[in-house]
Amino acid sequence: MSLNSGAAQMNRRVLALVVGGTLAASANVTASASEAVNVYSYREPKLVQPLIDAFTQKTGIAVNMIYAKDGLIERMEAEGANSPADVLLTNESGLLVLAKSKGVTQPAKIDALTSAVPEKLRDTDGHWFALTQRARVMYVSKERVKDTALRYEDLADPKWRGKVCMRSGQHTYSIALIASMIANDGEEKTEAWLNGLKGNLARKPAGGDREAVRDVQAGLCDVAIGNTYYMAAMLNNPEQKVWADAVRIVFPNSDDRGTHVNISGMAMARNAPHRANAEALMTFLVSADAQKLYANSVYEYPVLAGVEPADLVKSWGELKADPLPIEKIASLRAAASELVDKLQFDAGPGT
């Protein structure tokens, strides 16, 4: 089944997917099915384009990509055994765990993957593997915050009353952080912490990480919670550079367990029709060349030992990552979500 004929059979909601087209080293590349690999991607094409180009140039295998912000796992479920998907790319761990639970992935028993990706950054059964790490940090006002060492636990201190901005508590990045708090501190202490954090919010949790930094620059809050790579995104955006210039990054819990990290990652589709090509792509994505490209194009942390982060990323300070396995954190996501609802966290302070 071709990607286009498969799409034609999906319902209208799934048809809203944006087709990324064929990403190859040359726009003129044509390939038979045996010379291609089909990728369903939650990652924006522009972020992985350099890697896809390099892979095609090295192997001669063309990459057909379908990109969507959501709905890809549901699409794979609907397509079943006829799915053309070979590889699933995601921008966070929750989707990888969901894909496995929905039965749309399969173990990729490839020595190159298990040797390249640390155990804490991959599924025990081999269903998914991290490609990059992203730290969940604090963006603090250069003018108003003098602290250089902070802990996530500190965000519940009355000292920060009305001074914290962040995304929705139910956003997948927030859920992962809260789940890591449960894993480290227990559910009872995490509930008290989350309630204290709610009381310290400057506004209802909303928007994205960059909007939280914008509100620090505007003086609405002093601390924003966000992923590290947004600093690079803001610095490279003329309109947002002023937001980035107003803050500095603090890596929470650097003096004890380390900073919480999430991942982008990949999984082999359960019914991959081009398994050999899928294995080739997945192996390439954890190679030194690909990891260097990742580090310098998306400003995230490599997973392969020995590959350095981009110079800009290193300039923000040293990352000491929480050693908790991503799989352990993922197992507590439901408990984290329940806490957010129980405390009516997204209603904001004063509720």
mmCIF file of C-alpha atoms in Angstrom:
data_model
loop_
_atom_site.group_PDB
_atom_site.id
_atom_site.type_symbol
_atom_site.label_atom_id
_atom_site.label_comp_id
_atom_site.label_asym_id
_atom_site.label_seq_id
_atom_site.Cartn_x
_atom_site.Cartn_y
_atom_site.Cartn_z
ATOM 1 C CA MET A 1 0.000 0.000 0.000
ATOM 2 C CA SER A 2 1.374 3.444 -0.843
ATOM 3 C CA LEU A 3 1.316 6.285 1.616
ATOM 4 C CA ASN A 4 -1.244 8.140 -0.490
ATOM 5 C CA SER A 5 -3.615 5.191 -0.940
ATOM 6 C CA GLY A 6 -3.361 4.463 2.795
ATOM 7 C CA ALA A 7 -4.284 8.046 3.613
ATOM 8 C CA ALA A 8 -7.291 7.856 1.324
ATOM 9 C CA GLN A 9 -8.806 5.177 3.534
ATOM 10 C CA MET A 10 -8.562 7.118 6.768
ATOM 11 C CA ASN A 11 -11.417 9.093 8.281
ATOM 12 C CA ARG A 12 -11.614 12.873 7.972
ATOM 13 C CA ARG A 13 -9.894 13.577 11.262
ATOM 14 C CA VAL A 14 -6.880 11.540 10.317
ATOM 15 C CA LEU A 15 -6.902 12.992 6.808
ATOM 16 C CA ALA A 16 -6.057 16.329 8.415
ATOM 17 C CA LEU A 17 -2.474 15.045 8.687
ATOM 18 C CA VAL A 18 0.095 17.088 6.844
ATOM 19 C CA VAL A 19 1.961 15.048 4.303
ATOM 20 C CA GLY A 20 5.616 15.888 4.490
ATOM 21 C CA GLY A 21 6.401 14.290 1.154
ATOM 22 C CA THR A 22 9.591 12.543 0.198
ATOM 23 C CA LEU A 23 12.607 13.856 2.005
ATOM 24 C CA ALA A 24 15.765 12.878 0.184
ATOM 25 C CA ALA A 25 19.169 14.238 -0.593
ATOM 26 C CA SER A 26 17.827 15.449 -3.916
ATOM 27 C CA ALA A 27 14.323 16.513 -4.834
ATOM 28 C CA ASN A 28 14.708 14.433 -7.980
ATOM 29 C CA VAL A 29 15.322 11.133 -6.177
ATOM 30 C CA THR A 30 12.898 8.391 -7.187
ATOM 31 C CA ALA A 31 12.959 4.958 -5.646
ATOM 32 C CA SER A 32 11.025 1.735 -5.734
ATOM 33 C CA ALA A 33 9.405 0.528 -2.531
ATOM 34 C CA SER A 34 12.362 -1.747 -1.865
ATOM 35 C CA GLU A 35 14.688 1.285 -1.876
ATOM 36 C CA ALA A 36 12.608 3.390 0.517
ATOM 37 C CA VAL A 37 11.623 3.609 4.176
ATOM 38 C CA ASN A 38 8.328 5.103 5.351
ATOM 39 C CA VAL A 39 8.379 7.325 8.438
ATOM 40 C CA TYR A 40 5.454 8.598 10.480
ATOM 41 C CA SER A 41 6.763 11.595 12.399
ATOM 42 C CA TYR A 42 5.538 13.744 15.258
ATOM 43 C CA ARG A 43 8.757 15.724 14.814
ATOM 44 C CA GLU A 44 8.561 18.626 12.404
ATOM 45 C CA PRO A 45 10.175 17.796 9.048
ATOM 46 C CA LYS A 46 12.484 20.821 9.219
ATOM 47 C CA LEU A 47 14.020 19.442 12.429
ATOM 48 C CA VAL A 48 14.915 16.070 10.942
ATOM 49 C CA GLN A 49 15.577 17.139 7.344
ATOM 50 C CA PRO A 50 19.380 17.320 7.769
ATOM 51 C CA LEU A 51 19.427 13.781 9.167
ATOM 52 C CA ILE A 52 17.187 12.407 6.448
ATOM 53 C CA ASP A 53 19.321 14.013 3.775
ATOM 54 C CA ALA A 54 22.481 12.548 5.279
ATOM 55 C CA PHE A 55 20.910 9.087 5.574
ATOM 56 C CA THR A 56 19.762 9.067 1.946
ATOM 57 C CA GLN A 57 23.110 10.331 0.738
ATOM 58 C CA LYS A 58 24.913 7.595 2.661
ATOM 59 C CA THR A 59 22.629 4.661 1.847
ATOM 60 C CA GLY A 60 20.695 5.571 -1.294
ATOM 61 C CA ILE A 61 17.476 4.779 0.583
ATOM 62 C CA ALA A 62 14.772 7.392 0.064
ATOM 63 C CA VAL A 63 12.638 8.445 3.026
ATOM 64 C CA ASN A 64 8.900 8.979 2.624
ATOM 65 C CA MET A 65 7.569 10.966 5.561
ATOM 66 C CA ILE A 66 4.153 11.791 6.906
ATOM 67 C CA TYR A 67 4.178 14.458 9.620
ATOM 68 C CA ALA A 68 1.413 15.366 12.050
ATOM 69 C CA LYS A 69 1.199 17.047 15.444
ATOM 70 C CA ASP A 70 -1.207 14.321 16.575
ATOM 71 C CA GLY A 71 -3.163 11.298 15.363
ATOM 72 C CA LEU A 72 -0.347 9.182 13.937
ATOM 73 C CA ILE A 73 -0.606 6.372 16.481
ATOM 74 C CA GLU A 74 -4.361 6.222 15.899
ATOM 75 C CA ARG A 75 -3.693 6.105 12.177
ATOM 76 C CA MET A 76 -1.328 3.165 12.601
ATOM 77 C CA GLU A 77 -3.992 1.382 14.652
ATOM 78 C CA ALA A 78 -6.586 1.949 11.951
ATOM 79 C CA GLU A 79 -4.275 0.804 9.178
ATOM 80 C CA GLY A 80 -3.445 -2.403 11.014
ATOM 81 C CA ALA A 81 -1.488 -5.019 9.096
ATOM 82 C CA ASN A 82 -1.719 -2.894 5.939
ATOM 83 C CA SER A 83 0.082 0.073 7.468
ATOM 84 C CA PRO A 84 2.945 1.351 5.297
ATOM 85 C CA ALA A 85 4.727 2.784 8.356
ATOM 86 C CA ASP A 86 8.223 1.466 9.010
ATOM 87 C CA VAL A 87 9.467 3.857 11.706
ATOM 88 C CA LEU A 88 7.701 6.160 14.169
ATOM 89 C CA LEU A 89 9.486 9.329 15.319
ATOM 90 C CA THR A 90 8.200 11.210 18.359
ATOM 91 C CA ASN A 91 9.032 14.449 20.101
ATOM 92 C CA GLU A 92 8.518 13.098 23.620
ATOM 93 C CA SER A 93 8.421 9.919 25.679
ATOM 94 C CA GLY A 94 4.689 9.779 26.330
ATOM 95 C CA LEU A 95 3.954 9.031 22.692
ATOM 96 C CA LEU A 96 6.500 6.212 22.637
ATOM 97 C CA VAL A 97 4.890 4.593 25.663
ATOM 98 C CA LEU A 98 1.433 5.079 24.144
ATOM 99 C CA ALA A 99 2.516 3.542 20.844
ATOM 100 C CA LYS A 100 3.795 0.447 22.621
ATOM 101 C CA SER A 101 0.636 0.137 24.702
ATOM 102 C CA LYS A 102 -1.520 0.391 21.556
ATOM 103 C CA GLY A 103 0.389 -2.451 19.948
ATOM 104 C CA VAL A 104 1.640 -0.509 16.929
ATOM 105 C CA THR A 105 5.357 -1.085 17.580
ATOM 106 C CA GLN A 106 7.628 -4.118 17.726
ATOM 107 C CA PRO A 107 10.961 -4.896 19.380
ATOM 108 C CA ALA A 108 13.967 -3.752 17.371
ATOM 109 C CA LYS A 109 16.610 -6.204 18.440
ATOM 110 C CA ILE A 110 19.564 -4.394 16.922
ATOM 111 C CA ASP A 111 22.902 -4.521 18.716
ATOM 112 C CA ALA A 112 23.867 -1.071 17.423
ATOM 113 C CA LEU A 113 20.855 0.443 19.187
ATOM 114 C CA THR A 114 21.340 -1.221 22.555
ATOM 115 C CA SER A 115 25.028 -0.365 22.561
ATOM 116 C CA ALA A 116 24.483 3.271 21.553
ATOM 117 C CA VAL A 117 21.459 4.191 23.688
ATOM 118 C CA PRO A 118 21.909 4.001 27.484
ATOM 119 C CA GLU A 119 19.613 1.550 29.226
ATOM 120 C CA LYS A 120 17.728 4.285 31.091
ATOM 121 C CA LEU A 121 16.836 5.912 27.755
ATOM 122 C CA ARG A 122 15.257 2.900 26.054
ATOM 123 C CA ASP A 123 12.416 0.461 26.512
ATOM 124 C CA THR A 124 13.263 -2.749 28.363
ATOM 125 C CA ASP A 125 11.622 -4.805 25.616
ATOM 126 C CA GLY A 126 13.293 -2.886 22.800
ATOM 127 C CA HIS A 127 10.135 -1.199 21.504
ATOM 128 C CA TRP A 128 11.527 2.336 21.603
ATOM 129 C CA PHE A 129 14.818 4.188 21.868
ATOM 130 C CA ALA A 130 15.745 7.768 22.723
ATOM 131 C CA LEU A 131 17.360 9.908 20.050
ATOM 132 C CA THR A 132 17.933 13.100 22.021
ATOM 133 C CA GLN A 133 17.544 14.357 25.577
ATOM 134 C CA ARG A 134 15.952 17.646 26.607
ATOM 135 C CA ALA A 135 16.292 19.044 30.102
ATOM 136 C CA ARG A 136 13.319 20.610 31.904
ATOM 137 C CA VAL A 137 14.898 23.671 33.497
ATOM 138 C CA MET A 138 14.102 27.000 35.094
ATOM 139 C CA TYR A 139 14.386 30.213 33.122
ATOM 140 C CA VAL A 140 14.939 32.887 35.758
ATOM 141 C CA SER A 141 14.997 36.661 35.483
ATOM 142 C CA LYS A 142 18.517 38.025 35.237
ATOM 143 C CA GLU A 143 17.425 41.181 37.049
ATOM 144 C CA ARG A 144 15.231 39.821 39.829
ATOM 145 C CA VAL A 145 16.582 36.346 40.684
ATOM 146 C CA LYS A 146 20.022 35.984 42.211
ATOM 147 C CA ASP A 147 19.761 32.255 43.013
ATOM 148 C CA THR A 148 22.216 30.091 41.105
ATOM 149 C CA ALA A 149 21.218 26.739 42.614
ATOM 150 C CA LEU A 150 17.549 25.763 42.794
ATOM 151 C CA ARG A 151 15.551 22.560 43.196
ATOM 152 C CA TYR A 152 12.169 21.728 41.700
ATOM 153 C CA GLU A 153 11.017 21.381 45.302
ATOM 154 C CA ASP A 154 11.841 25.072 45.855
ATOM 155 C CA LEU A 155 9.017 26.111 43.528
ATOM 156 C CA ALA A 156 6.561 25.358 46.341
ATOM 157 C CA ASP A 157 8.334 27.750 48.735
ATOM 158 C CA PRO A 158 6.188 30.811 49.624
ATOM 159 C CA LYS A 159 9.215 32.865 48.564
ATOM 160 C CA TRP A 160 8.011 32.386 44.967
ATOM 161 C CA ARG A 161 4.391 33.400 45.592
ATOM 162 C CA GLY A 162 2.978 34.850 42.382
ATOM 163 C CA LYS A 163 6.296 34.468 40.571
ATOM 164 C CA VAL A 164 6.100 31.213 38.564
ATOM 165 C CA CYS A 165 4.820 30.757 34.993
ATOM 166 C CA MET A 166 4.395 27.457 33.157
ATOM 167 C CA ARG A 167 2.395 25.357 30.710
ATOM 168 C CA SER A 168 -0.761 23.422 31.551
ATOM 169 C CA GLY A 169 -0.222 20.794 34.200
ATOM 170 C CA GLN A 170 -1.744 18.258 31.816
ATOM 171 C CA HIS A 171 0.724 19.000 29.030
ATOM 172 C CA THR A 172 2.921 15.984 28.388
ATOM 173 C CA TYR A 173 6.092 17.859 29.428
ATOM 174 C CA SER A 174 4.495 18.812 32.756
ATOM 175 C CA ILE A 175 3.150 15.311 33.332
ATOM 176 C CA ALA A 176 6.612 13.856 32.815
ATOM 177 C CA LEU A 177 8.110 16.295 35.335
ATOM 178 C CA ILE A 178 5.405 15.577 37.916
ATOM 179 C CA ALA A 179 5.850 11.838 37.367
ATOM 180 C CA SER A 180 9.579 12.244 38.015
ATOM 181 C CA MET A 181 8.751 14.044 41.259
ATOM 182 C CA ILE A 182 6.546 11.130 42.324
ATOM 183 C CA ALA A 183 9.340 8.712 41.486
ATOM 184 C CA ASN A 184 11.851 10.682 43.545
ATOM 185 C CA ASP A 185 9.781 12.058 46.431
ATOM 186 C CA GLY A 186 6.697 9.826 46.646
ATOM 187 C CA GLU A 187 3.092 10.661 45.811
ATOM 188 C CA GLU A 188 2.199 12.290 49.150
ATOM 189 C CA LYS A 189 5.099 14.743 49.059
ATOM 190 C CA THR A 190 4.529 15.428 45.362
ATOM 191 C CA GLU A 191 0.887 16.303 45.997
ATOM 192 C CA ALA A 192 1.930 18.815 48.659
ATOM 193 C CA TRP A 193 4.600 20.182 46.316
ATOM 194 C CA LEU A 194 2.195 20.538 43.409
ATOM 195 C CA ASN A 195 -0.323 22.301 45.613
ATOM 196 C CA GLY A 196 2.382 24.709 46.777
ATOM 197 C CA LEU A 197 3.480 25.302 43.193
ATOM 198 C CA LYS A 198 -0.120 26.045 42.220
ATOM 199 C CA GLY A 199 -0.283 28.685 44.936
ATOM 200 C CA ASN A 200 2.909 30.284 43.613
ATOM 201 C CA LEU A 201 1.724 30.636 40.024
ATOM 202 C CA ALA A 202 1.507 34.130 38.599
ATOM 203 C CA ARG A 203 -1.321 33.103 36.263
ATOM 204 C CA LYS A 204 -3.213 30.055 35.092
ATOM 205 C CA PRO A 205 -0.918 27.466 33.507
ATOM 206 C CA ALA A 206 -1.227 28.049 29.763
ATOM 207 C CA GLY A 207 0.646 28.619 26.517
ATOM 208 C CA GLY A 208 4.036 27.186 25.718
ATOM 209 C CA ASP A 209 7.480 27.382 27.251
ATOM 210 C CA ARG A 210 8.429 30.429 25.214
ATOM 211 C CA GLU A 211 5.317 32.293 26.331
ATOM 212 C CA ALA A 212 6.308 31.616 29.932
ATOM 213 C CA VAL A 213 9.738 33.149 29.267
ATOM 214 C CA ARG A 214 8.030 36.090 27.550
ATOM 215 C CA ASP A 215 6.078 36.687 30.747
ATOM 216 C CA VAL A 216 9.304 36.700 32.773
ATOM 217 C CA GLN A 217 10.710 39.365 30.464
ATOM 218 C CA ALA A 218 7.472 41.350 30.851
ATOM 219 C CA GLY A 219 7.736 41.204 34.674
ATOM 220 C CA LEU A 220 4.647 39.052 35.213
ATOM 221 C CA CYS A 221 6.738 36.293 36.793
ATOM 222 C CA ASP A 222 10.346 35.664 37.820
ATOM 223 C CA VAL A 223 10.655 31.966 36.982
ATOM 224 C CA ALA A 224 9.474 30.001 33.954
ATOM 225 C CA ILE A 225 9.635 26.221 33.551
ATOM 226 C CA GLY A 226 10.738 25.095 30.102
ATOM 227 C CA ASN A 227 12.861 22.819 27.951
ATOM 228 C CA THR A 228 16.398 23.933 27.205
ATOM 229 C CA TYR A 229 16.149 23.992 23.405
ATOM 230 C CA TYR A 230 13.626 26.829 23.510
ATOM 231 C CA MET A 231 16.481 29.133 24.458
ATOM 232 C CA ALA A 232 18.077 28.473 21.059
ATOM 233 C CA ALA A 233 14.733 28.914 19.325
ATOM 234 C CA MET A 234 14.221 32.305 20.967
ATOM 235 C CA LEU A 235 17.754 33.495 20.305
ATOM 236 C CA ASN A 236 17.281 32.650 16.627
ATOM 237 C CA ASN A 237 13.981 34.539 16.422
ATOM 238 C CA PRO A 238 14.410 38.341 16.099
ATOM 239 C CA GLU A 239 11.096 39.019 17.843
ATOM 240 C CA GLN A 240 11.780 36.637 20.717
ATOM 241 C CA LYS A 241 15.450 37.327 21.304
ATOM 242 C CA VAL A 242 14.564 40.015 23.842
ATOM 243 C CA TRP A 243 12.772 37.341 25.886
ATOM 244 C CA ALA A 244 15.831 35.100 25.868
ATOM 245 C CA ASP A 245 18.162 37.963 26.751
ATOM 246 C CA ALA A 246 16.110 38.680 29.881
ATOM 247 C CA VAL A 247 16.659 35.252 31.464
ATOM 248 C CA ARG A 248 19.314 32.731 32.352
ATOM 249 C CA ILE A 249 19.007 28.982 32.695
ATOM 250 C CA VAL A 250 19.234 27.212 36.047
ATOM 251 C CA PHE A 251 19.529 23.413 36.015
ATOM 252 C CA PRO A 252 17.378 22.272 38.964
ATOM 253 C CA ASN A 253 18.662 19.745 41.500
ATOM 254 C CA SER A 254 22.193 19.859 40.145
ATOM 255 C CA ASP A 255 23.490 19.569 43.704
ATOM 256 C CA ASP A 256 21.581 16.364 44.416
ATOM 257 C CA ARG A 257 19.779 13.890 42.102
ATOM 258 C CA GLY A 258 20.070 15.919 38.920
ATOM 259 C CA THR A 259 17.772 17.648 36.438
ATOM 260 C CA HIS A 260 14.756 15.904 34.939
ATOM 261 C CA VAL A 261 15.182 15.036 31.262
ATOM 262 C CA ASN A 262 12.668 13.962 28.661
ATOM 263 C CA ILE A 263 13.488 12.522 25.250
ATOM 264 C CA SER A 264 12.653 12.483 21.593
ATOM 265 C CA GLY A 265 12.730 8.983 20.212
ATOM 266 C CA MET A 266 11.911 6.321 17.665
ATOM 267 C CA ALA A 267 10.210 2.961 17.372
ATOM 268 C CA MET A 268 9.892 0.325 14.668
ATOM 269 C CA ALA A 269 6.333 -0.049 13.401
ATOM 270 C CA ARG A 270 4.704 -3.378 14.175
ATOM 271 C CA ASN A 271 3.973 -4.161 10.539
ATOM 272 C CA ALA A 272 6.995 -2.482 8.960
ATOM 273 C CA PRO A 273 6.998 -3.585 5.302
ATOM 274 C CA HIS A 274 10.639 -2.533 4.823
ATOM 275 C CA ARG A 275 12.198 -3.864 7.992
ATOM 276 C CA ALA A 276 15.772 -3.920 6.708
ATOM 277 C CA ASN A 277 15.524 -0.274 5.636
ATOM 278 C CA ALA A 278 13.905 0.609 8.967
ATOM 279 C CA GLU A 279 16.795 -1.013 10.811
ATOM 280 C CA ALA A 280 19.252 0.911 8.637
ATOM 281 C CA LEU A 281 17.562 4.230 9.415
ATOM 282 C CA MET A 282 17.287 3.572 13.141
ATOM 283 C CA THR A 283 20.915 2.492 13.312
ATOM 284 C CA PHE A 284 21.997 5.602 11.443
ATOM 285 C CA LEU A 285 20.074 7.914 13.772
ATOM 286 C CA VAL A 286 22.145 6.817 16.771
ATOM 287 C CA SER A 287 25.458 6.937 14.885
ATOM 288 C CA ALA A 288 28.078 9.537 15.763
ATOM 289 C CA ASP A 289 27.470 11.469 12.533
ATOM 290 C CA ALA A 290 23.725 11.662 13.056
ATOM 291 C CA GLN A 291 24.021 12.501 16.740
ATOM 292 C CA LYS A 292 26.338 15.411 15.885
ATOM 293 C CA LEU A 293 23.819 16.655 13.323
ATOM 294 C CA TYR A 294 21.039 16.359 15.901
ATOM 295 C CA ALA A 295 23.042 18.245 18.502
ATOM 296 C CA ASN A 296 23.767 21.144 16.184
ATOM 297 C CA SER A 297 20.422 21.375 14.422
ATOM 298 C CA VAL A 298 17.885 20.960 17.242
ATOM 299 C CA TYR A 299 20.055 22.037 20.219
ATOM 300 C CA GLU A 300 19.159 18.974 22.269
ATOM 301 C CA TYR A 301 21.501 16.670 24.139
ATOM 302 C CA PRO A 302 22.879 13.623 22.272
ATOM 303 C CA VAL A 303 22.257 10.156 23.674
ATOM 304 C CA LEU A 304 25.447 8.651 22.257
ATOM 305 C CA ALA A 305 28.370 8.817 24.659
ATOM 306 C CA GLY A 306 31.246 10.904 23.396
ATOM 307 C CA VAL A 307 29.150 13.234 21.236
ATOM 308 C CA GLU A 308 29.228 16.755 22.623
ATOM 309 C CA PRO A 309 26.241 19.117 22.771
ATOM 310 C CA ALA A 310 26.329 22.190 20.539
ATOM 311 C CA ASP A 311 28.577 24.999 21.780
ATOM 312 C CA LEU A 312 25.525 27.170 22.472
ATOM 313 C CA VAL A 313 24.005 24.446 24.622
ATOM 314 C CA LYS A 314 27.267 23.982 26.546
ATOM 315 C CA SER A 315 27.329 27.723 27.235
ATOM 316 C CA TRP A 316 24.199 27.380 29.382
ATOM 317 C CA GLY A 317 25.996 25.235 31.934
ATOM 318 C CA GLU A 318 26.609 21.587 32.657
ATOM 319 C CA LEU A 319 23.697 19.181 32.661
ATOM 320 C CA LYS A 320 23.683 16.622 35.443
ATOM 321 C CA ALA A 321 20.747 14.423 34.464
ATOM 322 C CA ASP A 322 18.451 12.618 36.871
ATOM 323 C CA PRO A 323 19.452 8.927 36.506
ATOM 324 C CA LEU A 324 15.857 7.675 36.701
ATOM 325 C CA PRO A 325 14.928 5.461 33.724
ATOM 326 C CA ILE A 326 12.455 7.073 31.344
ATOM 327 C CA GLU A 327 10.419 3.863 31.575
ATOM 328 C CA LYS A 328 10.082 4.311 35.364
ATOM 329 C CA ILE A 329 8.867 7.886 34.949
ATOM 330 C CA ALA A 330 6.449 6.804 32.230
ATOM 331 C CA SER A 331 4.874 4.257 34.573
ATOM 332 C CA LEU A 332 3.810 7.120 36.859
ATOM 333 C CA ARG A 333 2.274 9.378 34.214
ATOM 334 C CA ALA A 334 -1.287 8.335 35.060
ATOM 335 C CA ALA A 335 -0.721 9.087 38.750
ATOM 336 C CA ALA A 336 0.711 12.480 37.811
ATOM 337 C CA SER A 337 -2.288 13.308 35.643
ATOM 338 C CA GLU A 338 -4.669 12.316 38.433
ATOM 339 C CA LEU A 339 -2.891 14.676 40.831
ATOM 340 C CA VAL A 340 -3.228 17.566 38.396
ATOM 341 C CA ASP A 341 -6.973 16.958 38.189
ATOM 342 C CA LYS A 342 -7.386 16.352 41.921
ATOM 343 C CA LEU A 343 -5.792 19.704 42.773
ATOM 344 C CA GLN A 344 -7.505 21.542 39.890
ATOM 345 C CA PHE A 345 -4.025 22.745 39.054
ATOM 346 C CA ASP A 346 -4.917 24.270 35.707
ATOM 347 C CA ALA A 347 -7.544 26.495 37.324
ATOM 348 C CA GLY A 348 -4.605 28.496 38.625
ATOM 349 C CA PRO A 349 -3.790 30.159 41.951
ATOM 350 C CA GLY A 350 -6.568 31.106 44.331
ATOM 351 C CA THR A 351 -8.854 28.226 43.304
#
